Coordinates of C-alpha atoms in Angstrom, one line a residue:
Chain A
M20 CA -3.9 59.7 150.2
N21 CA -3.6 56.5 152.0
A22 CA -7.2 56.2 150.4
Q23 CA -5.6 56.1 147.0
V24 CA -2.9 54.3 147.8
Q25 CA -5.0 51.4 149.4
R26 CA -7.4 50.9 146.0
L27 CA -4.4 50.7 143.8
E28 CA -3.2 48.0 145.9
E29 CA -6.7 46.6 145.6
L30 CA -6.3 46.9 142.2
L31 CA -3.0 45.1 142.2
V32 CA -4.2 42.5 143.8
R33 CA -7.2 42.3 141.7
I34 CA -4.7 41.6 138.7
E35 CA -2.8 39.3 140.4
R36 CA -5.6 36.9 140.6
N37 CA -7.2 37.2 137.6
R38 CA -3.4 36.7 135.9
R39 CA -3.3 33.2 138.3
Y40 CA -6.9 32.3 137.8
P41 CA -8.5 33.6 134.0
R42 CA -12.2 32.9 133.8
K43 CA -13.1 30.6 131.5
P44 CA -14.8 31.9 128.6
L45 CA -18.4 29.7 128.4
G46 CA -17.6 27.8 131.6
V47 CA -20.2 27.0 134.6
N48 CA -19.5 28.9 137.5
I49 CA -19.6 25.8 139.7
P50 CA -19.4 27.5 143.2
A51 CA -22.9 29.1 142.4
M52 CA -24.2 25.6 142.3
T53 CA -25.7 23.1 144.9
A54 CA -24.1 19.9 145.2
E55 CA -26.6 18.0 143.8
Q56 CA -26.8 20.3 140.5
A57 CA -22.9 19.7 140.6
V58 CA -23.2 16.6 140.2
A59 CA -25.6 16.3 137.6
A60 CA -24.2 18.5 135.6
R61 CA -21.1 16.1 135.3
E62 CA -23.4 13.3 134.3
V63 CA -24.6 14.9 131.2
S64 CA -21.4 16.4 130.3
P65 CA -20.4 14.8 127.2
K66 CA -17.8 12.0 127.0
P67 CA -14.4 11.7 125.7
V68 CA -14.3 9.9 122.2
P69 CA -12.8 6.6 122.4
A70 CA -9.3 6.5 121.4
T71 CA -8.5 2.9 120.9
A72 CA -10.7 0.0 119.2
S73 CA -10.4 -1.8 122.6
D74 CA -12.5 1.1 124.2
S75 CA -15.3 1.4 121.4
R76 CA -17.2 -1.2 123.4
P77 CA -20.8 -0.7 124.4
Q78 CA -21.3 1.6 127.2
T79 CA -22.8 -0.2 130.3
E80 CA -23.0 2.1 132.7
H81 CA -26.1 3.8 133.3
V82 CA -27.1 7.1 134.2
Q83 CA -27.1 8.3 137.5
V84 CA -29.9 10.2 138.7
S85 CA -30.0 12.6 141.1
P86 CA -30.8 11.1 144.8
K87 CA -33.9 13.6 144.8
T88 CA -35.3 11.5 142.2
E89 CA -33.9 8.1 143.2
V90 CA -36.1 8.7 146.4
A91 CA -39.5 10.0 144.7
Q92 CA -39.0 6.9 142.5
A93 CA -39.0 4.7 146.2
I94 CA -42.1 6.3 147.3
A95 CA -43.7 6.9 144.0
P96 CA -45.8 3.6 143.4
Q97 CA -44.2 1.0 141.1
A98 CA -45.6 0.2 138.1
P99 CA -46.7 -3.5 137.0
K100 CA -43.7 -4.4 135.1
T101 CA -44.5 -5.4 131.4
A102 CA -41.2 -7.2 130.1
E103 CA -41.8 -10.5 129.0
P104 CA -42.0 -13.3 131.5
V105 CA -39.3 -15.5 132.5
Q106 CA -39.4 -18.8 130.8
P107 CA -37.9 -21.5 133.8
V108 CA -35.5 -23.5 132.7
V109 CA -36.0 -26.9 133.2
V110 CA -32.9 -29.3 133.1
V111 CA -33.7 -32.6 133.4
P112 CA -31.5 -35.0 133.7
A113 CA -30.4 -38.0 131.3
A114 CA -31.6 -40.4 133.2
V115 CA -35.1 -39.6 133.9
V116 CA -36.1 -39.8 130.5
L117 CA -37.5 -43.1 130.3
P118 CA -38.2 -44.9 126.5
V119 CA -41.5 -45.3 125.8
H120 CA -41.4 -49.0 126.3
A121 CA -40.2 -48.5 129.5
V122 CA -43.3 -46.8 130.5
A123 CA -45.5 -49.2 128.8
K124 CA -44.0 -52.2 130.8
V125 CA -44.3 -50.6 134.3
V126 CA -47.9 -49.5 133.2
S127 CA -48.4 -53.4 132.2
E128 CA -46.8 -54.4 135.2
V129 CA -49.3 -52.5 137.4
A130 CA -51.9 -53.6 135.5
K131 CA -51.0 -57.2 136.1
I132 CA -51.8 -56.8 139.5
D133 CA -55.6 -56.5 138.7
E134 CA -55.8 -59.5 136.3
P135 CA -58.8 -61.5 137.2
T136 CA -58.5 -65.5 137.2
F137 CA -60.2 -67.5 135.2
G138 CA -63.4 -67.6 136.9
Q139 CA -64.2 -63.8 137.8
L140 CA -63.4 -63.3 134.2
L141 CA -65.4 -66.3 133.0
R142 CA -68.8 -64.8 135.3
R143 CA -67.9 -61.2 133.7
S144 CA -68.0 -62.7 129.9
L145 CA -71.1 -64.4 130.9
S146 CA -72.6 -61.2 132.4
L147 CA -72.6 -59.4 129.4
R148 CA -75.8 -58.8 127.5
P149 CA -77.0 -57.3 124.4
S150 CA -77.8 -53.2 124.7
Chain B
M8 CA -47.3 -68.6 143.3
T9 CA -45.9 -71.7 141.8
E10 CA -48.6 -72.1 138.6
P11 CA -49.2 -75.8 138.0
Q12 CA -48.4 -77.0 134.5
F13 CA -49.9 -79.2 132.3
D14 CA -48.0 -83.1 131.9
P15 CA -49.3 -84.9 128.9
N16 CA -47.2 -87.8 130.1
G17 CA -48.7 -91.2 130.2
F18 CA -52.2 -89.6 129.6
F19 CA -53.2 -92.2 127.2
H20 CA -52.2 -95.9 128.2
F21 CA -52.2 -98.1 125.1
D22 CA -53.4 -102.0 126.3
L23 CA -52.8 -103.8 123.0
A24 CA -53.1 -107.3 124.3
R25 CA -56.8 -106.2 125.5
G26 CA -57.3 -104.1 122.7
E27 CA -58.1 -100.9 124.9
V28 CA -57.3 -97.7 125.1
R29 CA -57.6 -95.6 128.8
S30 CA -57.0 -92.3 129.2
R31 CA -55.0 -91.7 132.5
D32 CA -58.2 -91.1 134.8
D33 CA -58.8 -95.0 133.8
G34 CA -61.9 -94.1 131.2
R35 CA -61.9 -95.9 127.6
V36 CA -61.3 -94.0 124.8
L37 CA -62.2 -95.2 121.4
I38 CA -60.2 -93.7 118.0
V39 CA -62.3 -92.2 115.3
T40 CA -61.4 -90.8 112.5
E41 CA -62.2 -87.6 111.0
A42 CA -64.1 -88.7 108.4
A43 CA -66.4 -90.7 110.7
L44 CA -66.7 -88.1 113.4
S45 CA -67.8 -85.8 110.5
A46 CA -70.5 -87.9 109.3
L47 CA -71.6 -88.4 112.7
I48 CA -71.7 -84.6 113.3
A49 CA -73.8 -84.0 110.1
I50 CA -76.5 -85.9 111.7
A51 CA -76.4 -84.2 114.9
V52 CA -76.6 -80.3 113.4
R53 CA -79.0 -81.9 111.0
G54 CA -81.4 -83.1 113.5
G55 CA -80.2 -80.0 115.9
D56 CA -78.7 -82.2 118.7
L57 CA -75.3 -82.2 119.8
T58 CA -75.6 -83.0 123.2
A59 CA -73.5 -85.7 122.8
V60 CA -70.6 -83.5 121.5
R61 CA -70.9 -81.7 124.6
E62 CA -70.8 -84.1 127.2
L63 CA -67.5 -84.9 124.9
G64 CA -66.4 -81.3 126.3
N65 CA -67.8 -82.4 129.6
Q66 CA -65.4 -84.9 129.9
L67 CA -62.4 -83.6 128.8
G68 CA -63.0 -80.3 131.2
K69 CA -62.6 -82.9 134.1
R70 CA -59.6 -84.4 133.4
A71 CA -57.9 -80.8 132.6
A72 CA -59.3 -80.0 136.6
A73 CA -57.7 -83.2 137.4
Q74 CA -54.3 -81.8 135.9
M75 CA -54.6 -78.4 137.5
G76 CA -55.4 -79.4 141.5
K77 CA -56.6 -76.1 142.2
P78 CA -59.5 -74.3 142.2
I79 CA -59.8 -71.9 138.6
D80 CA -60.9 -69.3 140.8
E81 CA -57.3 -68.9 141.8
L82 CA -55.2 -69.8 138.8
S83 CA -55.4 -67.3 135.6
P84 CA -57.2 -67.4 132.7
A85 CA -54.0 -68.7 130.6
V86 CA -53.2 -71.5 133.1
V87 CA -56.7 -72.9 132.7
V88 CA -56.9 -72.4 129.0
A89 CA -53.4 -74.2 128.8
H90 CA -54.6 -77.1 130.7
A91 CA -57.8 -77.2 128.2
S92 CA -55.9 -77.2 125.8
G93 CA -53.7 -79.9 126.5
V94 CA -56.1 -82.0 126.6
V95 CA -58.4 -80.9 123.8
A96 CA -55.0 -81.5 121.6
L97 CA -54.3 -84.9 122.9
Y98 CA -57.9 -85.7 121.9
G99 CA -57.4 -84.2 118.5
W100 CA -59.6 -81.2 118.4
G101 CA -56.8 -78.4 117.7
G102 CA -55.2 -76.0 119.7
L103 CA -56.8 -73.3 122.2
R104 CA -55.7 -70.1 122.6
F105 CA -56.9 -67.4 124.7
E106 CA -58.1 -63.7 123.8
R107 CA -59.7 -60.9 126.4
W108 CA -62.0 -58.6 124.7
G109 CA -62.8 -56.0 127.4
N110 CA -64.4 -58.3 129.7
A111 CA -65.6 -60.8 127.0
M112 CA -63.6 -64.0 126.8
V113 CA -62.4 -65.3 123.4
I114 CA -61.2 -68.6 122.3
E115 CA -59.7 -69.3 119.3
V116 CA -58.8 -72.9 117.8
E117 CA -55.9 -73.9 116.2
K118 CA -56.0 -76.2 113.5
L119 CA -59.7 -76.4 113.8
P120 CA -61.0 -80.0 112.7
P121 CA -63.2 -79.2 109.3
L122 CA -66.4 -81.5 110.8
D123 CA -69.0 -79.7 110.0
R124 CA -69.2 -76.0 107.8
E125 CA -70.5 -73.7 110.9
N126 CA -67.9 -75.0 113.3
L127 CA -71.2 -75.9 115.5
A128 CA -69.8 -79.2 116.7
V129 CA -66.5 -77.6 118.3
A130 CA -68.6 -75.2 119.6
A131 CA -70.6 -77.8 121.4
L132 CA -67.6 -79.1 122.8
L133 CA -66.2 -76.1 124.1
G134 CA -69.2 -75.3 125.5
G135 CA -69.2 -78.3 127.2
L136 CA -65.5 -78.2 128.4
F137 CA -66.0 -74.7 129.8
S138 CA -69.0 -75.5 132.0
T139 CA -67.5 -78.1 133.5
L140 CA -64.6 -76.2 134.1
G141 CA -66.6 -72.9 135.3
S142 CA -69.1 -75.0 137.3
R143 CA -71.6 -72.8 134.9
D144 CA -73.4 -73.2 131.6
V145 CA -71.4 -71.9 129.1
A146 CA -72.1 -71.3 125.4
C147 CA -69.4 -70.7 122.8
V148 CA -71.1 -69.1 119.9
P149 CA -69.0 -69.3 116.5
I150 CA -67.9 -66.2 115.2
D151 CA -68.6 -66.7 111.4
G152 CA -65.9 -67.3 109.2
T153 CA -63.2 -67.4 112.0
P154 CA -61.5 -69.8 114.3
R155 CA -62.8 -67.9 117.1
Y156 CA -65.2 -68.5 119.6
V157 CA -67.3 -66.0 122.3
M158 CA -68.1 -67.0 125.6
V159 CA -71.5 -65.8 126.7
D160 CA -74.5 -66.6 129.0
P161 CA -76.7 -69.3 126.6
S162 CA -79.4 -67.3 126.8
V163 CA -78.1 -64.9 124.6
A164 CA -76.3 -67.1 122.4
E165 CA -78.5 -67.2 119.8
R166 CA -79.0 -63.7 119.4
V167 CA -75.0 -63.3 119.0
W168 CA -74.9 -66.2 117.0
G169 CA -77.2 -64.0 114.5
W170 CA -75.1 -60.8 114.4
S171 CA -72.5 -63.2 113.3
K172 CA -74.5 -65.1 110.6
N173 CA -75.5 -61.5 109.9
G174 CA -71.9 -60.5 109.1
D175 CA -70.9 -58.4 112.2
D176 CA -67.2 -59.1 112.9
L177 CA -66.2 -59.8 116.4
P178 CA -65.5 -55.9 117.6
T179 CA -69.1 -54.9 116.4
I180 CA -70.0 -58.4 118.5
I181 CA -68.2 -57.2 121.6
A182 CA -69.2 -54.0 121.3
K183 CA -72.8 -54.5 121.1
L184 CA -72.8 -57.2 124.2
S185 CA -71.0 -54.5 125.8
G186 CA -73.6 -51.7 125.6
M187 CA -71.7 -50.0 123.4
E188 CA -71.7 -48.7 119.6
A189 CA -69.6 -50.6 117.2
A190 CA -66.8 -48.2 116.1

C-alpha cells in the first residue's frame, strides 16, 4: 500500500513538472551538450531578420570559432599571405615640390663652381686632336 | 671677387695739331678705310702671308691684357673675351662673343668686316690676339659660311680648316676634335 502511494506521488510530481516545463518539439537538449558545442550551436543558429531599414546594413560581425579551433590555428604554421601588397601612401608637402626651372637653376649654380678660367679652357681647346 | 671691367674712355687721343692718333698705351695708330685694307688683305691672302694682320692681333692682345690687370688664369673666359672684344671693337674689327662647345672654345665675330671671302684676315687677327692673351700659339680656324672661329693648336689647324671647307658644320668638327662620332 505504501509502495503504491509512493509511486502515485512520484507520478503526480512528474505530471506537475511536465506541465510547468513542457518539452520543445525539435529543441536541442542543451544540458546534454558540452559548453563548446553550446557556443557553436548558438553562433550558427539563424539570425533574426532585421525589422527596420537601419538594421539592414551589412553584418560586420565575424563568425566566432570555437576555442579549440583558435588554439589549433595559433599553433599551426601560418601560410604566406596572398593578399595584394600594400601600396605606400606618400604625402609630399607642396613646398617640397620644386618647379623644374628651380632645379635647373640649382644645377647651373653648382656647375658654375667648376667653370674653368680662360687659361684653363684655352689649354683644353688647344689639346683637342682629331681622332 | 671683383672682375675687372673694360673701360673704353680715353682709349684714343687725337692730336690735331701734330696730326697723330695715339692709343692709351702711347702707341701710334693709323686709321685705314675698309676698302683700302681689303685690297691689302687680298694681296696678303694671295701671297699666303698674313703675318702683318697677326701682328696687329698681337698688339691688340697686349692692350687688352693691360686693361685686365690680372693674369688670365685668374679670370673667367667671359671677362677675358669682354676685354678683347672691347679693344677689337675700338679698332673697328667687329665685336666678339665667346661660346664653349664642350672643351672647345669658339669665338663668334659680330659685324664681321668683309675683308676677304674666307674670313682669313680676321682669323689671323684673332690668332694673334689670343696667342698674346694665352701666352701660347693659338690658331683660330674659320668655320665656313659662319662668323665663328674655333680655337685649336696650330698643328691641327689645317686639318680642321679642310673639314670646314668640305662642308662639315661646327658640331661635326667639334665631335671629330673630341674623338667622338658626329651625331
